[in-house]
Coordinates of N, CA and C in Angstrom, one line a residue:
Chain A
X271 N -53.3 21.2 -21.6 CA -53.0 20.3 -22.7 C -54.3 19.7 -23.3
X272 N -54.0 19.0 -24.4 CA -55.2 18.3 -25.0 C -55.7 17.2 -24.2
X273 N -57.1 17.0 -24.3 CA -57.7 16.0 -23.5 C -59.0 15.5 -24.1
X274 N -59.4 14.3 -23.8 CA -60.7 13.8 -24.3 C -61.5 13.2 -23.1
X275 N -62.8 13.5 -23.1 CA -63.6 13.0 -22.1 C -64.8 12.3 -22.7
X276 N -65.0 11.1 -22.3 CA -66.1 10.3 -22.9 C -67.0 9.7 -21.7
X277 N -68.2 9.4 -22.1 CA -69.1 9.0 -21.0 C -68.7 7.6 -20.5
X278 N -68.9 7.5 -19.2 CA -68.5 6.3 -18.5 C -69.4 5.2 -18.8
X279 N -68.9 4.0 -18.8 CA -69.7 2.8 -18.9 C -69.8 2.1 -17.6
X280 N -70.2 0.8 -17.7 CA -70.6 0.1 -18.9 C -72.0 0.6 -19.4
X281 N -72.2 0.5 -20.7 CA -73.5 0.7 -21.3 C -74.1 -0.6 -21.7
X282 N -75.3 -0.9 -21.3 CA -75.9 -2.2 -21.6 C -77.2 -1.9 -22.4
X283 N -77.3 -2.4 -23.6 CA -78.4 -2.2 -24.5 C -79.0 -3.5 -25.0
X284 N -80.2 -3.5 -25.4 CA -80.8 -4.7 -26.1 C -80.5 -4.5 -27.6
X285 N -80.5 -5.7 -28.2 CA -80.2 -5.7 -29.6 C -81.3 -4.8 -30.3
X286 N -80.8 -4.1 -31.4 CA -81.6 -3.2 -32.2 C -81.9 -1.8 -31.5
X287 N -81.4 -1.6 -30.3 CA -81.5 -0.3 -29.7 C -80.6 0.7 -30.3
X288 N -80.9 2.0 -30.0 CA -80.1 3.1 -30.5 C -79.0 3.4 -29.6
X289 N -77.8 3.6 -30.1 CA -76.6 3.8 -29.3 C -76.1 5.3 -29.5
X290 N -75.8 5.9 -28.4 CA -75.0 7.1 -28.4 C -73.9 7.0 -27.3
X291 N -72.7 7.3 -27.7 CA -71.6 7.4 -26.7 C -71.0 8.8 -26.8
X292 N -71.1 9.6 -25.8 CA -70.7 11.0 -25.8 C -69.2 11.1 -25.7
X293 N -68.7 12.0 -26.5 CA -67.2 12.4 -26.4 C -67.1 13.8 -26.6
X294 N -66.3 14.5 -25.7 CA -66.0 15.9 -25.9 C -64.5 16.0 -25.8
X295 N -63.9 17.1 -26.3 CA -62.5 17.2 -26.3 C -62.1 18.7 -26.0
X296 N -60.8 18.8 -25.6 CA -60.2 20.1 -25.4 C -58.9 20.0 -26.2
X297 N -58.7 21.0 -27.0 CA -57.5 21.0 -27.8 C -57.3 22.4 -28.4
X298 N -56.0 22.7 -28.6 CA -55.7 23.9 -29.3 C -55.7 23.6 -30.8
X299 N -56.0 24.6 -31.6 CA -56.0 24.3 -33.1 C -57.1 23.4 -33.5
X300 N -56.8 22.6 -34.6 CA -57.8 21.8 -35.2 C -57.4 20.4 -35.2
X301 N -57.7 19.6 -34.2 CA -57.3 18.2 -34.1 C -58.1 17.4 -35.1
X302 N -57.5 16.2 -35.4 CA -58.3 15.1 -36.0 C -58.9 14.3 -34.9
X303 N -60.1 13.7 -35.2 CA -60.8 13.0 -34.2 C -61.1 11.6 -34.6
X304 N -61.0 10.6 -33.7 CA -61.1 9.2 -34.0 C -62.0 8.5 -33.0
X305 N -62.6 7.4 -33.5 CA -63.1 6.4 -32.6 C -62.4 5.1 -32.9
X306 N -61.9 4.5 -31.9 CA -61.2 3.2 -32.0 C -62.1 2.2 -31.2
X307 N -62.1 0.9 -31.6 CA -62.8 -0.1 -30.9 C -61.9 -1.3 -30.6
X308 N -62.2 -1.8 -29.4 CA -61.4 -3.0 -29.0 C -62.4 -4.1 -28.6
X309 N -62.5 -5.1 -29.5 CA -63.4 -6.2 -29.3 C -62.7 -7.2 -28.3
X310 N -63.5 -8.0 -27.6 CA -63.0 -8.9 -26.6 C -61.9 -9.7 -27.1
X311 N -60.7 -9.7 -26.5 CA -59.6 -10.5 -26.9 C -58.8 -10.0 -28.1
X312 N -59.2 -8.9 -28.6 CA -58.5 -8.4 -29.9 C -57.9 -7.1 -29.6
X313 N -57.1 -6.6 -30.6 CA -56.4 -5.4 -30.5 C -57.2 -4.2 -30.9
X314 N -56.7 -3.0 -30.6 CA -57.4 -1.8 -31.0 C -57.5 -1.6 -32.5
X315 N -58.6 -1.2 -33.0 CA -58.7 -1.0 -34.4 C -59.5 0.3 -34.7
X316 N -59.2 1.0 -35.7 CA -59.9 2.2 -36.1 C -61.3 1.9 -36.5
X317 N -62.2 2.6 -36.0 CA -63.6 2.5 -36.4 C -64.0 3.6 -37.4
X318 N -63.7 4.8 -37.1 CA -64.0 5.9 -38.0 C -63.2 7.1 -37.6
X319 N -63.1 8.1 -38.5 CA -62.4 9.3 -38.2 C -63.0 10.5 -38.9
X320 N -62.6 11.7 -38.4 CA -63.0 13.0 -39.1 C -61.8 13.9 -38.9
X321 N -61.5 14.6 -39.9 CA -60.3 15.5 -39.8 C -60.5 17.0 -39.8
X322 N -61.8 17.4 -40.0 CA -62.1 18.8 -39.9 C -63.5 19.0 -39.5
X323 N -63.8 20.2 -39.1 CA -65.1 20.6 -38.6 C -66.2 20.2 -39.6
X324 N -67.3 19.7 -39.0 CA -68.5 19.3 -39.8 C -68.3 18.0 -40.6
X325 N -67.1 17.4 -40.6 CA -66.9 16.1 -41.3 C -67.7 15.1 -40.5
X326 N -68.3 14.1 -41.2 CA -68.9 13.0 -40.6 C -68.1 11.7 -41.0
X327 N -67.7 11.0 -39.9 CA -67.0 9.7 -40.2 C -68.1 8.6 -40.0
X328 N -67.9 7.6 -40.8 CA -68.9 6.5 -40.7 C -68.3 5.2 -41.1
X329 N -68.7 4.1 -40.5 CA -68.2 2.8 -40.8 C -69.1 1.8 -40.0
X330 N -69.4 0.7 -40.7 CA -70.2 -0.4 -40.1 C -71.5 0.0 -39.4
X331 N -72.1 1.1 -39.9 CA -73.3 1.6 -39.4 C -73.1 2.6 -38.3
X332 N -71.9 2.8 -37.8 CA -71.6 3.8 -36.8 C -71.3 5.1 -37.5
X333 N -71.7 6.2 -36.8 CA -71.4 7.6 -37.4 C -71.0 8.5 -36.2
X334 N -70.2 9.5 -36.6 CA -69.8 10.5 -35.6 C -69.5 11.8 -36.4
X335 N -70.0 12.9 -35.9 CA -69.8 14.2 -36.6 C -68.9 15.1 -35.8
X336 N -67.9 15.7 -36.4 CA -67.0 16.6 -35.8 C -67.7 18.0 -35.6
X337 N -68.0 18.3 -34.3 CA -68.7 19.5 -34.0 C -67.7 20.5 -33.3
X338 N -67.2 21.5 -34.0 CA -66.3 22.3 -33.4 C -66.9 23.3 -32.4
X339 N -68.2 23.7 -32.7 CA -68.8 24.6 -31.8 C -69.1 24.0 -30.4
X340 N -69.3 22.7 -30.3 CA -69.5 22.1 -29.1 C -68.4 21.2 -28.6
X341 N -67.3 21.2 -29.4 CA -66.1 20.4 -29.2 C -66.5 19.0 -28.9
X342 N -67.3 18.4 -29.7 CA -67.8 17.1 -29.5 C -67.7 16.2 -30.7
X343 N -67.7 14.9 -30.5 CA -67.6 13.9 -31.5 C -68.3 12.6 -31.0
X344 N -69.6 12.7 -30.9 CA -70.4 11.7 -30.3 C -70.6 10.5 -31.3
X345 N -70.5 9.3 -30.8 CA -70.6 8.1 -31.6 C -72.1 7.6 -31.6
X346 N -72.7 7.3 -32.7 CA -74.0 6.9 -32.8 C -74.2 5.7 -33.7
X347 N -75.2 4.8 -33.4 CA -75.5 3.7 -34.3 C -77.0 3.5 -34.1
X348 N -77.7 3.4 -35.2 CA -79.2 3.3 -35.1 C -79.7 2.0 -34.6
X349 N -79.0 0.9 -34.8 CA -79.5 -0.4 -34.3 C -78.3 -1.3 -34.0
X350 N -78.0 -1.5 -32.7 CA -76.8 -2.2 -32.3 C -77.1 -3.7 -32.4
X351 N -76.0 -4.5 -32.6 CA -76.1 -5.9 -32.6 C -75.2 -6.5 -31.5
X352 N -75.4 -7.7 -31.2 CA -74.6 -8.4 -30.1 C -73.2 -8.3 -30.5
X353 N -72.8 -8.4 -31.7 CA -71.4 -8.4 -32.2 C -70.8 -7.0 -32.0
X354 N -71.6 -6.0 -31.7 CA -71.0 -4.6 -31.4 C -70.5 -4.5 -30.0
X355 N -70.7 -5.5 -29.2 CA -70.2 -5.5 -27.8 C -68.7 -5.4 -27.8
X356 N -68.2 -4.3 -27.2 CA -66.7 -4.0 -27.2 C -66.5 -2.8 -26.3
X357 N -65.2 -2.4 -26.3 CA -64.9 -1.1 -25.6 C -64.5 -0.1 -26.7
X358 N -65.2 1.1 -26.6 CA -65.0 2.1 -27.6 C -64.2 3.3 -27.0
X359 N -63.2 3.7 -27.8 CA -62.3 4.8 -27.3 C -62.4 6.0 -28.3
X360 N -62.7 7.2 -27.7 CA -62.6 8.4 -28.5 C -61.2 8.9 -28.4
X361 N -60.6 9.5 -29.4 CA -59.3 10.0 -29.4 C -59.1 11.1 -30.3
X362 N -58.0 11.9 -30.1 CA -57.7 13.0 -30.9 C -56.2 13.0 -31.2
X363 N -55.8 13.6 -32.3 CA -54.4 13.9 -32.6 C -54.3 15.3 -33.2
X364 N -53.2 15.9 -32.9 CA -52.9 17.3 -33.4 C -51.8 17.3 -34.3
X365 N -51.9 18.2 -35.3 CA -50.9 18.3 -36.4 C -49.5 18.5 -35.8
X366 N -49.4 19.3 -34.8 CA -48.0 19.7 -34.3 C -47.5 18.8 -33.3
X367 N -48.1 17.6 -33.1 CA -47.7 16.7 -32.1 C -47.4 15.3 -32.6
X368 N -47.0 15.3 -33.9 CA -46.5 14.0 -34.5 C -47.6 12.9 -34.7
X369 N -48.8 13.3 -34.5 CA -49.9 12.3 -34.7 C -50.2 11.4 -33.5
X370 N -49.5 11.7 -32.3 CA -49.8 10.8 -31.2 C -51.3 11.0 -30.8
X371 N -51.8 9.9 -30.3 CA -53.3 9.9 -30.0 C -53.4 10.1 -28.5
X372 N -54.4 11.0 -28.2 CA -54.8 11.2 -26.8 C -56.2 10.6 -26.7
X373 N -56.3 9.6 -25.8 CA -57.5 8.8 -25.7 C -58.4 9.2 -24.5
X374 N -59.7 9.0 -24.7 CA -60.6 9.1 -23.6 C -60.5 7.8 -22.8
X375 N -61.3 7.7 -21.7 CA -61.1 6.6 -20.8 C -61.7 5.3 -21.4
X376 N -62.5 5.3 -22.4 CA -63.1 4.1 -23.0 C -64.5 3.9 -22.4
X377 N -65.4 3.4 -23.2 CA -66.7 3.1 -22.8 C -67.0 1.6 -23.2
X378 N -67.3 0.8 -22.2 CA -67.6 -0.6 -22.5 C -69.1 -0.7 -22.9
X379 N -69.4 -1.3 -24.0 CA -70.7 -1.5 -24.5 C -71.0 -3.0 -24.5
X380 N -72.1 -3.4 -23.9 CA -72.6 -4.8 -23.9 C -74.0 -4.8 -24.5
X381 N -74.2 -5.6 -25.5 CA -75.5 -5.7 -26.2 C -76.0 -7.1 -25.9
X382 N -77.2 -7.1 -25.4 CA -77.9 -8.4 -25.0 C -78.9 -8.7 -26.1
X383 N -79.0 -10.0 -26.4 CA -80.0 -10.5 -27.4 C -81.4 -10.3 -27.0
Chain B
X26 N -51.1 -8.2 -46.0 CA -49.8 -8.3 -45.5 C -49.8 -8.4 -43.9
X27 N -48.6 -8.6 -43.4 CA -48.5 -8.7 -41.9 C -48.8 -7.4 -41.2
X28 N -49.4 -7.6 -40.1 CA -49.7 -6.4 -39.2 C -48.6 -6.1 -38.3
X29 N -48.9 -5.3 -37.3 CA -47.9 -5.0 -36.3 C -47.8 -6.2 -35.3
X30 N -46.6 -6.6 -35.1 CA -46.4 -7.7 -34.1 C -45.6 -7.3 -32.9
X31 N -45.9 -7.9 -31.8 CA -45.2 -7.6 -30.5 C -44.8 -8.8 -29.8
X32 N -43.7 -8.8 -29.2 CA -43.3 -9.9 -28.4 C -42.6 -9.5 -27.1
X33 N -42.7 -10.3 -26.0 CA -43.6 -11.4 -25.9 C -45.0 -11.0 -25.8
X34 N -46.0 -11.9 -25.8 CA -47.4 -11.5 -25.6 C -47.7 -11.4 -24.2
X35 N -47.0 -12.1 -23.3 CA -47.1 -12.0 -21.9 C -45.7 -12.1 -21.3
X36 N -45.6 -11.3 -20.2 CA -44.3 -11.3 -19.5 C -44.6 -11.1 -18.0
X37 N -44.1 -12.1 -17.2 CA -44.2 -11.9 -15.8 C -42.8 -11.8 -15.3
X38 N -42.6 -10.7 -14.5 CA -41.2 -10.5 -14.0 C -41.3 -10.1 -12.5
X39 N -40.2 -10.3 -11.8 CA -40.1 -9.9 -10.4 C -39.8 -8.4 -10.3
X40 N -40.3 -7.8 -9.3 CA -40.0 -6.4 -9.0 C -38.4 -6.2 -9.0
X41 N -38.0 -5.2 -9.6 CA -36.6 -4.9 -9.7 C -35.8 -5.4 -10.9
X42 N -36.4 -6.3 -11.6 CA -35.8 -6.8 -12.8 C -36.0 -5.9 -14.0
X43 N -35.2 -6.0 -15.0 CA -35.3 -5.2 -16.3 C -36.1 -6.1 -17.3
X44 N -36.9 -5.4 -18.1 CA -37.6 -6.1 -19.2 C -37.4 -5.4 -20.5
X45 N -37.5 -6.1 -21.6 CA -37.5 -5.6 -22.9 C -38.7 -6.0 -23.7
X46 N -39.4 -5.1 -24.3 CA -40.6 -5.4 -25.1 C -40.3 -5.0 -26.5
X47 N -40.7 -5.9 -27.5 CA -40.3 -5.7 -28.8 C -41.5 -5.4 -29.7
X48 N -41.3 -4.5 -30.7 CA -42.4 -4.2 -31.6 C -41.8 -4.2 -33.1
X49 N -42.6 -5.0 -33.9 CA -42.2 -5.0 -35.4 C -43.4 -4.3 -36.1
X50 N -43.1 -3.1 -36.6 CA -44.2 -2.4 -37.3 C -44.5 -2.9 -38.7
X51 N -45.5 -2.4 -39.3 CA -45.8 -2.8 -40.7 C -44.7 -2.2 -41.6
X52 N -44.3 -3.0 -42.5 CA -43.2 -2.6 -43.4 C -43.5 -1.4 -44.1
X53 N -42.6 -0.4 -44.1 CA -42.8 0.8 -44.8 C -43.4 1.9 -43.9
X54 N -43.9 1.6 -42.8 CA -44.4 2.6 -41.9 C -43.3 3.3 -41.2
X55 N -43.2 4.7 -41.3 CA -42.1 5.4 -40.8 C -42.4 5.9 -39.3
X56 N -43.7 6.0 -39.0 CA -44.0 6.4 -37.6 C -44.3 5.2 -36.8
X57 N -43.8 5.3 -35.5 CA -44.1 4.2 -34.6 C -44.4 4.8 -33.2
X58 N -45.4 4.2 -32.5 CA -45.8 4.8 -31.3 C -45.9 3.7 -30.2
X59 N -45.6 4.0 -29.0 CA -45.8 3.1 -27.9 C -46.9 3.8 -27.0
X60 N -47.8 2.9 -26.5 CA -48.8 3.3 -25.6 C -48.9 2.3 -24.4
X61 N -49.5 2.7 -23.4 CA -49.7 1.8 -22.2 C -51.2 1.8 -21.8
X62 N -51.7 0.6 -21.6 CA -53.1 0.5 -21.2 C -53.2 -0.1 -19.9
X63 N -53.7 0.6 -18.9 CA -53.8 0.1 -17.5 C -55.1 0.5 -17.0
X64 N -55.6 -0.3 -16.0 CA -56.9 -0.1 -15.4 C -57.1 1.3 -14.9
X65 N -56.1 1.8 -14.2 CA -56.2 3.0 -13.5 C -56.0 4.2 -14.4
X66 N -55.2 4.1 -15.4 CA -54.8 5.3 -16.2 C -55.4 5.2 -17.7
X67 N -56.1 4.2 -18.0 CA -56.6 4.1 -19.4 C -55.5 3.9 -20.4
X68 N -55.6 4.5 -21.6 CA -54.6 4.4 -22.6 C -53.8 5.7 -22.6
X69 N -52.5 5.5 -22.4 CA -51.6 6.6 -22.3 C -50.5 6.5 -23.4
X70 N -50.2 7.6 -24.0 CA -49.1 7.7 -25.0 C -47.7 7.7 -24.2
X71 N -46.8 7.0 -24.7 CA -45.5 6.9 -24.1 C -44.4 7.7 -24.9
X72 N -44.2 7.2 -26.2 CA -43.2 7.8 -27.0 C -43.5 7.6 -28.5
X73 N -43.0 8.5 -29.3 CA -43.2 8.5 -30.8 C -41.9 8.5 -31.5
X74 N -41.8 7.7 -32.5 CA -40.6 7.6 -33.4 C -41.0 8.0 -34.8
X75 N -40.2 8.9 -35.4 CA -40.3 9.1 -36.8 C -39.0 8.7 -37.4
X76 N -39.0 7.6 -38.2 CA -37.7 6.9 -38.5 C -37.1 6.4 -37.2
X77 N -35.8 6.7 -37.1 CA -35.1 6.2 -35.9 C -35.0 7.3 -34.8
X78 N -35.5 8.4 -35.0 CA -35.4 9.5 -34.0 C -36.8 9.6 -33.3
X79 N -36.7 10.0 -32.0 CA -37.9 10.1 -31.1 C -38.1 11.6 -30.8
X80 N -38.9 12.3 -31.7 CA -39.1 13.7 -31.4 C -40.0 14.0 -30.2
X81 N -40.7 12.9 -29.7 CA -41.6 13.1 -28.6 C -41.5 12.0 -27.6
X82 N -40.9 12.2 -26.5 CA -40.8 11.2 -25.4 C -41.5 11.7 -24.2
X83 N -42.5 12.6 -24.4 CA -43.1 13.2 -23.3 C -43.9 12.3 -22.4
X84 N -44.3 11.2 -22.9 CA -45.2 10.3 -22.1 C -44.4 9.2 -21.3
X85 N -43.1 9.2 -21.4 CA -42.4 8.2 -20.6 C -42.5 8.6 -19.2
X86 N -43.0 7.7 -18.3 CA -43.3 8.1 -16.9 C -42.1 8.3 -16.0
X87 N -41.0 7.7 -16.3 CA -39.8 8.0 -15.5 C -38.6 7.6 -16.3
X88 N -37.4 7.9 -15.7 CA -36.2 7.6 -16.4 C -35.9 6.1 -16.4
X89 N -36.7 5.3 -15.8 CA -36.5 3.9 -15.9 C -37.0 3.3 -17.2
X90 N -37.7 4.2 -17.9 CA -38.3 3.8 -19.2 C -37.4 4.4 -20.4
X91 N -37.1 3.5 -21.3 CA -36.4 4.0 -22.5 C -36.8 3.2 -23.7
X92 N -36.6 3.8 -24.9 CA -36.9 3.1 -26.1 C -36.0 3.4 -27.2
X93 N -35.8 2.5 -28.1 CA -35.0 2.8 -29.3 C -35.6 2.1 -30.5
X94 N -35.2 2.7 -31.7 CA -35.7 2.1 -32.9 C -34.5 2.0 -33.9
X95 N -34.3 0.9 -34.5 CA -33.2 0.7 -35.4 C -33.6 0.4 -36.8
X96 N -32.9 0.9 -37.8 CA -33.2 0.6 -39.1 C -34.5 1.1 -39.6
X97 N -35.1 2.0 -38.9 CA -36.4 2.5 -39.2 C -37.5 1.5 -39.1
X98 N -37.2 0.4 -38.3 CA -38.1 -0.7 -38.3 C -38.4 -1.1 -36.8
X99 N -37.8 -2.1 -36.4 CA -38.0 -2.7 -35.0 C -37.8 -1.7 -33.9
X100 N -38.6 -1.7 -32.9 CA -38.4 -0.9 -31.8 C -38.4 -1.7 -30.5
X101 N -37.7 -1.3 -29.5 CA -37.6 -2.0 -28.2 C -37.9 -1.0 -27.1
X102 N -38.8 -1.3 -26.3 CA -39.1 -0.5 -25.1 C -38.5 -1.3 -23.9
X103 N -37.7 -0.6 -23.2 CA -37.0 -1.2 -22.0 C -37.4 -0.5 -20.7
X104 N -37.8 -1.3 -19.8 CA -38.1 -0.8 -18.4 C -37.1 -1.4 -17.5
X105 N -36.4 -0.5 -16.8 CA -35.4 -1.0 -15.8 C -36.0 -1.0 -14.4
X106 N -35.5 -1.9 -13.6 CA -35.9 -1.9 -12.2 C -37.4 -1.8 -12.1
X107 N -38.1 -2.8 -12.7 CA -39.5 -2.7 -12.8 C -40.2 -2.6 -11.4
X108 N -41.3 -1.9 -11.4 CA -42.1 -1.7 -10.2 C -43.5 -2.3 -10.5
X109 N -44.3 -2.5 -9.4 CA -45.6 -3.1 -9.6 C -46.5 -2.2 -10.4
X110 N -46.3 -0.9 -10.2 CA -47.2 0.0 -11.0 C -46.9 0.0 -12.5
X111 N -45.8 -0.7 -12.9 CA -45.5 -0.8 -14.3 C -46.4 -1.9 -15.0
X112 N -47.1 -2.6 -14.2 CA -48.0 -3.7 -14.7 C -49.0 -3.1 -15.6
X113 N -49.1 -3.5 -16.8 CA -50.0 -2.9 -17.8 C -49.9 -3.7 -19.1
X114 N -50.7 -3.4 -20.1 CA -50.6 -3.9 -21.4 C -49.9 -2.8 -22.2
X115 N -48.8 -3.1 -22.8 CA -48.0 -2.2 -23.6 C -48.3 -2.4 -25.1
X116 N -48.8 -1.3 -25.7 CA -49.3 -1.4 -27.1 C -48.3 -0.6 -28.0
X117 N -48.1 -1.2 -29.1 CA -47.3 -0.5 -30.2 C -48.2 -0.3 -31.4
X118 N -48.0 0.8 -32.0 CA -48.8 1.2 -33.2 C -47.8 1.8 -34.3
X119 N -48.2 1.6 -35.5 CA -47.4 2.2 -36.6 C -48.3 2.9 -37.6
X120 N -47.8 3.9 -38.3 CA -48.6 4.5 -39.4 C -47.6 4.9 -40.5
X121 N -48.2 5.3 -41.6 CA -47.3 5.6 -42.8 C -46.4 6.8 -42.4
X122 N -47.0 7.7 -41.7 CA -46.1 8.9 -41.3 C -46.9 9.6 -40.1
X123 N -46.1 10.3 -39.3 CA -46.7 11.1 -38.2 C -47.3 12.4 -38.7
X124 N -47.0 12.8 -39.9 CA -47.5 14.1 -40.4 C -48.1 13.9 -41.7
X125 N -49.3 14.4 -42.0 CA -50.2 15.0 -41.1 C -50.8 13.9 -40.2
X126 N -51.5 14.2 -39.2 CA -51.9 13.2 -38.2 C -53.2 12.5 -38.6
X127 N -53.5 12.4 -39.9 CA -54.7 11.8 -40.3 C -54.6 10.3 -40.7
X128 N -53.3 9.9 -40.8 CA -53.1 8.5 -41.2 C -53.5 7.6 -40.1
X129 N -54.1 6.4 -40.4 CA -54.5 5.5 -39.4 C -53.3 4.9 -38.7
X130 N -53.4 4.7 -37.4 CA -52.5 4.0 -36.7 C -52.9 2.5 -36.5
X131 N -52.1 1.6 -36.9 CA -52.4 0.2 -36.8 C -51.7 -0.4 -35.5
X132 N -52.5 -1.0 -34.7 CA -52.1 -1.4 -33.4 C -51.7 -2.9 -33.4
X133 N -50.7 -3.2 -32.6 CA -50.3 -4.6 -32.4 C -51.2 -5.2 -31.3
X134 N -51.0 -6.5 -31.0 CA -51.9 -7.1 -30.0 C -51.5 -6.8 -28.5
X135 N -50.3 -6.2 -28.4 CA -49.9 -5.8 -27.0 C -49.0 -6.8 -26.3
X136 N -48.3 -6.4 -25.3 CA -47.6 -7.2 -24.4 C -48.1 -7.0 -23.0
X137 N -48.7 -8.0 -22.4 CA -49.2 -7.9 -21.0 C -48.0 -8.1 -20.1
X138 N -47.7 -7.1 -19.3 CA -46.6 -7.1 -18.4 C -47.2 -7.2 -16.9
X139 N -46.7 -8.2 -16.2 CA -47.1 -8.3 -14.8 C -45.9 -8.3 -14.0
X140 N -45.8 -7.4 -13.0 CA -44.7 -7.3 -12.1 C -45.1 -7.8 -10.8
X141 N -44.4 -8.8 -10.3 CA -44.8 -9.5 -9.0 C -43.9 -9.0 -7.9

């Protein structure tokens, strides 16, 4: 079945450091890929998405590129801020499965000033 | 406009009791999803509604779990004879439609269920 694997956390960075959170997936067909973020005490919210190969999703300085050849959707940000501290979830959904999301385990990011 | 709302926000119940969790989706959203977030299992899909029908119930962990949706709006997740392993945060999400799967799902704040 479909699955998502993302790097384990927690990840601790200093402010302005470069961030990469790895995400790989297994799926039949051509899934849509997402990054969701959960800030402390808040609900899940969509950070960015990509719906076909080579698409780049971007939002709030974060980027991720849909790589079909490596089945990856790594999240990157050039300069993190303390306010980026949160748990990040990689997820996929497939056309023939009603849009349900399959999530990775989540990666906790802590950014220190 | 209003987002997805869930009630109660917290529920503590004794093992063996039944509980009902409620979800009010965003108005006009035809697709509604239930997920469960727990320490051991991460975020798991439970059930998906398109309108009032549930074409995908594959994530419900046992027959103690059931859900319904009425009027294409409010949904209720019921857990019968609760067990300690049911303790988790239950999340509801809605989207404009389940097809194609590119529409954003908007999540509610969740119901934290604790079974003692």
